[in-house]
mmCIF file of C-alpha atoms in Angstrom:
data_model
loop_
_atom_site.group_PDB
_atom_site.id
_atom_site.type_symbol
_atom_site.label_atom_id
_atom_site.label_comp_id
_atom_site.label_asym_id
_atom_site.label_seq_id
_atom_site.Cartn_x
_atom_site.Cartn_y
_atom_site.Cartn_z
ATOM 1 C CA UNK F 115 4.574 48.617 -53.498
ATOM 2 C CA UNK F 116 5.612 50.785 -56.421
ATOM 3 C CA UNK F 117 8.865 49.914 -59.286
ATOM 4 C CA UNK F 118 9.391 52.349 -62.114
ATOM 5 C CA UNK F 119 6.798 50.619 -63.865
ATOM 6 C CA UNK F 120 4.738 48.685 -61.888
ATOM 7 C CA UNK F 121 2.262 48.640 -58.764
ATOM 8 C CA UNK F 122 1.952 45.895 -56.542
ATOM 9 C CA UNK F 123 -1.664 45.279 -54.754
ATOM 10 C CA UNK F 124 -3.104 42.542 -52.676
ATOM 11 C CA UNK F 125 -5.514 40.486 -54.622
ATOM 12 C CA UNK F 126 -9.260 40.490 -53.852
ATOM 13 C CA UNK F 127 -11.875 38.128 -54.535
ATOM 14 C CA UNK F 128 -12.878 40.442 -57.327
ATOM 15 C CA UNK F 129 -9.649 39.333 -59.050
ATOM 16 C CA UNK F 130 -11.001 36.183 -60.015
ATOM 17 C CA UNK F 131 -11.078 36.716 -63.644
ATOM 18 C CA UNK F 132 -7.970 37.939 -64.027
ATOM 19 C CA UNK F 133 -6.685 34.619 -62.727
ATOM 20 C CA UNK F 134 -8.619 32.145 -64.692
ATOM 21 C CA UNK F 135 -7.221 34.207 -67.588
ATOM 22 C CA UNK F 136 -3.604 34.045 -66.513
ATOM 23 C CA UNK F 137 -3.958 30.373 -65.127
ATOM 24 C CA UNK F 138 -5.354 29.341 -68.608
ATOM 25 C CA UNK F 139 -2.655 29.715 -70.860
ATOM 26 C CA UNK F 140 -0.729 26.723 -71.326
ATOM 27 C CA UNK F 141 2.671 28.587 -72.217
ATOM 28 C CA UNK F 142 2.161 30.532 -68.825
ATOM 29 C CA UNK F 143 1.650 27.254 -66.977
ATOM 30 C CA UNK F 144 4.133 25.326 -68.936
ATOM 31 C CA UNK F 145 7.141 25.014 -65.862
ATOM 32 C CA UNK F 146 4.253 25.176 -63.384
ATOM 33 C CA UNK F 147 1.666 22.336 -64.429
ATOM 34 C CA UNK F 148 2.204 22.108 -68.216
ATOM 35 C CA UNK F 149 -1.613 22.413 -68.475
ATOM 36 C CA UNK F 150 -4.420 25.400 -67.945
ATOM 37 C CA UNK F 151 -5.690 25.213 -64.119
ATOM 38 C CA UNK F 152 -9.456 24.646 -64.845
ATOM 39 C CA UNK F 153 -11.579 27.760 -63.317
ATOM 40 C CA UNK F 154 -12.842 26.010 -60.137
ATOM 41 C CA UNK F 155 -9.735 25.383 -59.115
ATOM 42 C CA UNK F 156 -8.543 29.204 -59.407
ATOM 43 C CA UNK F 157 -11.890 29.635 -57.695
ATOM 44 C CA UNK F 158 -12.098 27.049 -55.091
ATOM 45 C CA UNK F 159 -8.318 26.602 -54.396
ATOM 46 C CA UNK F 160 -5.781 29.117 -55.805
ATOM 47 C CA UNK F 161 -7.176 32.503 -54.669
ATOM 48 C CA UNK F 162 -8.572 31.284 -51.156
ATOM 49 C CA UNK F 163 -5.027 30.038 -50.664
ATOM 50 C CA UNK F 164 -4.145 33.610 -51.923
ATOM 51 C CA UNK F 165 -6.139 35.154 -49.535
ATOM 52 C CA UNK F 166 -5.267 33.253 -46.571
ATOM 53 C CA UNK F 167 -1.913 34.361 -46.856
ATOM 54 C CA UNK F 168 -2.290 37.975 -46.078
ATOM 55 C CA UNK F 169 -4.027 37.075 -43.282
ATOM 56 C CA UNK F 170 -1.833 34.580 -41.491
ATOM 57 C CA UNK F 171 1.854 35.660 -42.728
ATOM 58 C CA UNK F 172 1.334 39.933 -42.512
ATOM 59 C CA UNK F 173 3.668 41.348 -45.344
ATOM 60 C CA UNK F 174 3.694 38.185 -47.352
ATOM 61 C CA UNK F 175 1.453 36.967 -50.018
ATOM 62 C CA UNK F 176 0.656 36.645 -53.526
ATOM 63 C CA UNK F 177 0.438 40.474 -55.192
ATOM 64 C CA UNK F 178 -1.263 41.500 -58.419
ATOM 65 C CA UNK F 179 0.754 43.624 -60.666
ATOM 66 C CA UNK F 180 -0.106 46.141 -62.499
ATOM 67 C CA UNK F 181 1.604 48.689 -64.951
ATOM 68 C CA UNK F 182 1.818 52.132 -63.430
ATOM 69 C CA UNK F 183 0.762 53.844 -66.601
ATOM 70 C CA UNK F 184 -1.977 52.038 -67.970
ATOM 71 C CA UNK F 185 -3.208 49.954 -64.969
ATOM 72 C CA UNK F 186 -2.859 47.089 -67.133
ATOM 73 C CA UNK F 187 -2.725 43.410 -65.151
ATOM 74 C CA UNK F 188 0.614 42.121 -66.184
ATOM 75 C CA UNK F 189 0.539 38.727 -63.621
ATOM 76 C CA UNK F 190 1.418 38.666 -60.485
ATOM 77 C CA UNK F 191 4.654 38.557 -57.965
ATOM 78 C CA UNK F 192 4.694 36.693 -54.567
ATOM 79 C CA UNK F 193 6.882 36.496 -51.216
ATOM 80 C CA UNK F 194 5.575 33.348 -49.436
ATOM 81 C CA UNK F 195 6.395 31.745 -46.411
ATOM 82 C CA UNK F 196 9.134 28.853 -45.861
ATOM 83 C CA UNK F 197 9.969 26.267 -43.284
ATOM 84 C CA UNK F 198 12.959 29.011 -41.849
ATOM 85 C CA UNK F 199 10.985 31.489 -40.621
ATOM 86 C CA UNK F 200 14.130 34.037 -41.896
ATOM 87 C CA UNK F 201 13.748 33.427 -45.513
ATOM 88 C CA UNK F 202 11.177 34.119 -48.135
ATOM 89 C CA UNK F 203 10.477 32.806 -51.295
ATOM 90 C CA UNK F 204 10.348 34.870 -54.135
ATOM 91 C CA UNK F 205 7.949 34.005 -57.428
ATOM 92 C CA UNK F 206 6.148 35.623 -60.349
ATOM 93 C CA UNK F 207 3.601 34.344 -62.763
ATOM 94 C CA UNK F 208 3.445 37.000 -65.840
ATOM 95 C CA UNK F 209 1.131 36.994 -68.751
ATOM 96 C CA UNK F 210 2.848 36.341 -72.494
ATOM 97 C CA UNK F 211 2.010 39.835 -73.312
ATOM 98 C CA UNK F 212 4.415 41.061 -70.268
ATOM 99 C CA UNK F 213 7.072 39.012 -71.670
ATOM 100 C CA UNK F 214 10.372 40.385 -72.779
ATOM 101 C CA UNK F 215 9.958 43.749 -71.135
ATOM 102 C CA UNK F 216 11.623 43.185 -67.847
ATOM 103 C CA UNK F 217 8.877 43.319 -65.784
ATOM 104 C CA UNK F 218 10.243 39.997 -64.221
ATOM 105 C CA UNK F 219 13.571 41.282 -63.156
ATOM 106 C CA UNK F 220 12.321 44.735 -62.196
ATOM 107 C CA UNK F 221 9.274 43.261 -59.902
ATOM 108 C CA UNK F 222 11.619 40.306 -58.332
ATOM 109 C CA UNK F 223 14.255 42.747 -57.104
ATOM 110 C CA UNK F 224 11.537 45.037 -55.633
ATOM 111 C CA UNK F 225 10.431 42.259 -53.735
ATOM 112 C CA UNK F 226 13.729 40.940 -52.567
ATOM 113 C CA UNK F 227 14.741 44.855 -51.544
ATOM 114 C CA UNK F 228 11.308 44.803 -49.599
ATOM 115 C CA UNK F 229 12.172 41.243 -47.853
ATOM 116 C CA UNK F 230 15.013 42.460 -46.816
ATOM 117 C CA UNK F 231 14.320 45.941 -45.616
ATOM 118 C CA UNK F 232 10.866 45.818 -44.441
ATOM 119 C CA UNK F 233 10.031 42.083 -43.485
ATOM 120 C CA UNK F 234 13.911 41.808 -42.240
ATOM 121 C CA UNK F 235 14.501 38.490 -43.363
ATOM 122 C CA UNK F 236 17.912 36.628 -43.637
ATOM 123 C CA UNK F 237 17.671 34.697 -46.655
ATOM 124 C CA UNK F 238 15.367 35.282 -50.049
ATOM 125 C CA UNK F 239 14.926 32.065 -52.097
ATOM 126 C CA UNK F 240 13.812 30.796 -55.813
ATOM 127 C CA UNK F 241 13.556 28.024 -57.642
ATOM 128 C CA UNK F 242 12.489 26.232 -60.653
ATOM 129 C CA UNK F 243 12.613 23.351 -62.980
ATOM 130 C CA UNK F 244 16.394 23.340 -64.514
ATOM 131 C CA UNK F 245 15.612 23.193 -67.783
ATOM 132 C CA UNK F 246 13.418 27.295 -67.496
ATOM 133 C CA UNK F 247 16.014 28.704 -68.658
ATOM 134 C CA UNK F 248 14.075 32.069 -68.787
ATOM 135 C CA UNK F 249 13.400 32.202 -65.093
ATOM 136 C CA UNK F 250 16.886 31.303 -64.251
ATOM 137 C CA UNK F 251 17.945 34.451 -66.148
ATOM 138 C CA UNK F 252 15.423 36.216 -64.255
ATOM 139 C CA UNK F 253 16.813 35.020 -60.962
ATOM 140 C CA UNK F 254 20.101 35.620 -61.993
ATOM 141 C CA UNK F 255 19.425 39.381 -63.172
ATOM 142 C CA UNK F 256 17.838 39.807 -59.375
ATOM 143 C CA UNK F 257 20.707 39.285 -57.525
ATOM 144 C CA UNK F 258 19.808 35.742 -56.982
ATOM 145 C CA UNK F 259 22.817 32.836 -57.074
ATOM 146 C CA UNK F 260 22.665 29.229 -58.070
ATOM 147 C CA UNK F 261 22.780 27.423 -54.918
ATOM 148 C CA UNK F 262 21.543 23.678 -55.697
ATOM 149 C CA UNK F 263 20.148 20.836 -58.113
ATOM 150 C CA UNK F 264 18.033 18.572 -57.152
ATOM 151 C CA UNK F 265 15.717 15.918 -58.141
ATOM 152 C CA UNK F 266 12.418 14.877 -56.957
ATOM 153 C CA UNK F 267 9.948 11.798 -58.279
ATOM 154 C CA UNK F 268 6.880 13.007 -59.774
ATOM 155 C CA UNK F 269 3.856 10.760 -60.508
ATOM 156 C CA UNK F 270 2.963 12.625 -63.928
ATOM 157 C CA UNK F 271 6.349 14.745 -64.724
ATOM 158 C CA UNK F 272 6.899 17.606 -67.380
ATOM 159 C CA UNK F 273 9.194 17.380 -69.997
ATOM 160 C CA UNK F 274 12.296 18.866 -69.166
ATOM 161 C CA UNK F 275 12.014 16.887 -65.219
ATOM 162 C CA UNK F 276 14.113 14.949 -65.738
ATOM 163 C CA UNK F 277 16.984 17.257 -65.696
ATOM 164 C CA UNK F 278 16.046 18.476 -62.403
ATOM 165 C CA UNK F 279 15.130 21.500 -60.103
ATOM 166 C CA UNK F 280 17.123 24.626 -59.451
ATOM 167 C CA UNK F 281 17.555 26.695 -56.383
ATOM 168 C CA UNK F 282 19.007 30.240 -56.629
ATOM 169 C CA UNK F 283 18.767 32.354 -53.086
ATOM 170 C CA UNK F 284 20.429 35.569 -51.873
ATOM 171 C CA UNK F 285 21.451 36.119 -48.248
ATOM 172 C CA UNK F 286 21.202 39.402 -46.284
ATOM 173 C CA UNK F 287 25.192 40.626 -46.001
ATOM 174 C CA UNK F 288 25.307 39.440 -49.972
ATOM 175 C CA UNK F 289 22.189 41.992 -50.731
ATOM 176 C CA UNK F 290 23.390 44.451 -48.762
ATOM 177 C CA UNK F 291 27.400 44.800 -50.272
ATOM 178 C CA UNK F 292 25.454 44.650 -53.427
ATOM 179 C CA UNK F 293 22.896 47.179 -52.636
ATOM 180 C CA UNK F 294 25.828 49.762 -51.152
ATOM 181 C CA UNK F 295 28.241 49.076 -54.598
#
Protein backbone atom coordinates (compact mmCIF):
# COMPACT_ATOMS: atom_id res chain seq x y z
CA UNK A 1 0.00 0.00 0.00
CA UNK A 2 1.22 3.40 -1.12
CA UNK A 3 0.14 7.29 0.69
CA UNK A 4 1.76 10.38 -0.73
CA UNK A 5 4.56 9.68 1.39
CA UNK A 6 4.74 6.44 2.55
CA UNK A 7 4.90 2.58 1.55
CA UNK A 8 3.41 0.00 3.46
CA UNK A 9 5.16 -3.69 3.38
CA UNK A 10 4.65 -6.85 5.29
CA UNK A 11 7.36 -7.37 7.78
CA UNK A 12 9.91 -10.21 7.43
CA UNK A 13 12.00 -11.89 9.81
CA UNK A 14 14.80 -9.78 8.45
CA UNK A 15 13.04 -6.83 10.14
CA UNK A 16 14.15 -7.75 13.39
CA UNK A 17 16.40 -4.92 14.01
CA UNK A 18 14.35 -2.44 13.06
CA UNK A 19 12.02 -3.52 15.84
CA UNK A 20 14.29 -3.86 18.75
CA UNK A 21 15.19 -0.29 17.73
CA UNK A 22 11.66 1.03 17.65
CA UNK A 23 10.53 -1.20 20.70
CA UNK A 24 13.49 0.31 22.72
CA UNK A 25 12.70 3.73 23.15
CA UNK A 26 10.94 4.45 26.19
CA UNK A 27 9.05 7.66 24.79
CA UNK A 28 7.81 5.31 21.88
CA UNK A 29 6.61 2.74 24.40
CA UNK A 30 5.44 5.20 26.91
CA UNK A 31 1.21 4.61 26.34
CA UNK A 32 2.11 1.05 25.33
CA UNK A 33 4.31 -0.47 28.28
CA UNK A 34 6.03 2.65 29.69
CA UNK A 35 9.28 0.63 29.37
CA UNK A 36 11.71 -0.67 26.29
CA UNK A 37 10.48 -4.37 25.24
CA UNK A 38 13.81 -6.24 25.90
CA UNK A 39 15.14 -7.84 22.40
CA UNK A 40 14.01 -11.46 23.04
CA UNK A 41 10.84 -10.53 23.41
CA UNK A 42 10.69 -8.58 19.90
CA UNK A 43 12.44 -11.77 18.86
CA UNK A 44 10.67 -14.54 20.50
CA UNK A 45 7.18 -12.91 20.82
CA UNK A 46 6.38 -9.66 18.94
CA UNK A 47 7.40 -10.45 15.33
CA UNK A 48 6.28 -14.26 15.36
CA UNK A 49 2.95 -12.83 16.49
CA UNK A 50 3.57 -10.41 13.52
CA UNK A 51 4.03 -13.00 11.25
CA UNK A 52 1.31 -15.21 12.16
CA UNK A 53 -1.02 -12.68 11.29
CA UNK A 54 -0.57 -12.54 7.61
CA UNK A 55 -0.96 -15.93 7.54
CA UNK A 56 -4.16 -16.62 9.42
CA UNK A 57 -6.21 -13.19 8.88
CA UNK A 58 -5.21 -12.53 4.74
CA UNK A 59 -5.20 -8.62 4.34
CA UNK A 60 -4.58 -7.92 7.97
CA UNK A 61 -1.45 -7.59 9.90
CA UNK A 62 1.17 -5.51 11.27
CA UNK A 63 2.94 -3.37 8.14
CA UNK A 64 6.33 -1.69 8.12
CA UNK A 65 6.37 1.78 6.86
CA UNK A 66 8.54 3.31 5.02
CA UNK A 67 9.01 6.86 3.41
CA UNK A 68 8.53 6.76 -0.33
CA UNK A 69 11.49 8.97 -1.00
CA UNK A 70 14.18 7.87 1.06
CA UNK A 71 13.08 4.32 2.07
CA UNK A 72 13.58 5.40 5.48
CA UNK A 73 11.71 3.01 8.36
CA UNK A 74 9.43 5.46 10.00
CA UNK A 75 7.45 2.58 12.43
CA UNK A 76 4.92 0.73 11.54
CA UNK A 77 0.86 0.75 10.95
CA UNK A 78 -1.45 -2.28 11.66
CA UNK A 79 -5.17 -3.54 10.87
CA UNK A 80 -5.67 -6.50 13.27
CA UNK A 81 -8.35 -8.72 13.88
CA UNK A 82 -11.33 -8.25 16.53
CA UNK A 83 -13.91 -10.37 18.21
CA UNK A 84 -16.68 -8.93 15.25
CA UNK A 85 -15.40 -10.39 12.45
CA UNK A 86 -16.76 -6.86 10.52
CA UNK A 87 -14.46 -4.52 12.21
CA UNK A 88 -10.77 -3.91 12.30
CA UNK A 89 -8.60 -2.30 14.51
CA UNK A 90 -6.51 0.31 13.42
CA UNK A 91 -2.83 1.12 15.20
CA UNK A 92 0.56 2.67 14.52
CA UNK A 93 3.78 2.62 16.41
CA UNK A 94 6.13 5.55 14.84
CA UNK A 95 9.66 6.35 15.68
CA UNK A 96 10.35 10.03 17.52
CA UNK A 97 12.07 11.07 14.43
CA UNK A 98 8.59 10.54 12.39
CA UNK A 99 6.94 12.65 14.85
CA UNK A 100 5.17 15.84 13.98
CA UNK A 101 5.11 15.24 10.26
CA UNK A 102 1.78 13.62 9.83
CA UNK A 103 2.80 10.44 8.98
CA UNK A 104 0.26 9.21 11.69
CA UNK A 105 -2.80 10.75 10.23
CA UNK A 106 -1.79 10.19 6.62
CA UNK A 107 -0.93 6.23 7.22
CA UNK A 108 -4.20 5.68 9.60
CA UNK A 109 -6.61 6.99 6.98
CA UNK A 110 -4.91 4.85 4.27
CA UNK A 111 -5.59 2.02 6.28
CA UNK A 112 -9.12 2.77 7.27
CA UNK A 113 -9.87 3.65 3.26
CA UNK A 114 -8.26 0.10 2.61
CA UNK A 115 -10.55 -1.64 5.47
CA UNK A 116 -13.22 -0.39 4.07
CA UNK A 117 -12.79 -0.79 0.37
CA UNK A 118 -10.73 -3.78 0.02
CA UNK A 119 -11.23 -6.00 3.25
CA UNK A 120 -15.10 -4.67 3.24
CA UNK A 121 -15.47 -4.35 6.76
CA UNK A 122 -18.34 -2.59 8.71
CA UNK A 123 -16.72 -0.97 11.47
CA UNK A 124 -12.82 0.36 11.91
CA UNK A 125 -11.81 0.79 15.59
CA UNK A 126 -8.98 2.58 17.92
CA UNK A 127 -8.17 3.07 21.11
CA UNK A 128 -5.88 4.22 23.72
CA UNK A 129 -5.10 5.29 27.18
CA UNK A 130 -7.24 8.72 27.78
CA UNK A 131 -4.74 10.67 28.91
CA UNK A 132 -2.48 10.22 24.86
CA UNK A 133 -3.65 13.03 23.96
CA UNK A 134 -1.47 12.85 20.75
CA UNK A 135 -3.05 9.70 19.45
CA UNK A 136 -6.47 10.92 20.15
CA UNK A 137 -5.69 13.82 17.78
CA UNK A 138 -4.48 11.35 15.44
CA UNK A 139 -7.70 9.38 15.59
CA UNK A 140 -9.63 12.30 15.44
CA UNK A 141 -7.78 13.78 12.21
CA UNK A 142 -8.64 10.07 10.58
CA UNK A 143 -12.09 10.27 10.58
CA UNK A 144 -12.27 8.38 13.75
CA UNK A 145 -15.10 9.49 16.63
CA UNK A 146 -15.00 9.19 20.36
CA UNK A 147 -17.22 6.41 21.10
CA UNK A 148 -16.40 5.26 24.87
CA UNK A 149 -14.35 5.49 28.28
CA UNK A 150 -13.59 2.89 30.07
CA UNK A 151 -11.61 1.54 32.83
CA UNK A 152 -9.84 -1.61 33.36
CA UNK A 153 -7.61 -2.92 36.62
CA UNK A 154 -4.09 -3.32 35.85
CA UNK A 155 -1.62 -5.18 38.12
CA UNK A 156 1.38 -2.64 37.39
CA UNK A 157 -0.51 0.55 35.72
CA UNK A 158 1.06 3.65 33.84
CA UNK A 159 0.70 6.94 34.94
CA UNK A 160 -2.01 8.57 33.36
CA UNK A 161 -4.40 4.90 34.00
CA UNK A 162 -6.09 6.04 36.07
CA UNK A 163 -8.03 8.35 33.94
CA UNK A 164 -8.98 5.63 31.73
CA UNK A 165 -9.08 4.14 28.12
CA UNK A 166 -10.54 5.68 25.00
CA UNK A 167 -12.32 4.17 22.10
CA UNK A 168 -12.75 6.17 18.85
CA UNK A 169 -14.26 3.92 15.73
CA UNK A 170 -15.76 4.85 12.35
CA UNK A 171 -18.58 2.88 10.73
CA UNK A 172 -18.98 2.12 6.99
CA UNK A 173 -22.12 4.63 5.86
CA UNK A 174 -20.11 7.38 8.22
CA UNK A 175 -16.76 6.75 5.94
CA UNK A 176 -18.45 6.64 3.03
CA UNK A 177 -20.72 10.29 3.28
CA UNK A 178 -17.37 11.45 4.35
CA UNK A 179 -15.37 9.99 1.63
CA UNK A 180 -18.14 11.32 -1.20
CA UNK A 181 -18.18 15.18 0.59
Amino acid sequence: MESERLRLRQFTVDDLELLVELDSDPEVMRFLTGQPTPRSEVEDVVLPRMLKVYDEHPGLGTFAAEEKTSGAFVGWFGLQPTADPTAVDVGYRLSRTAWGKGYATEGTRMLIDYAFTELKVDRVIADTMAVNHRSRAVMRRSGLRFVRLWHEHFDDPLPGTEFGEVEYAVDRRTWETRSRA
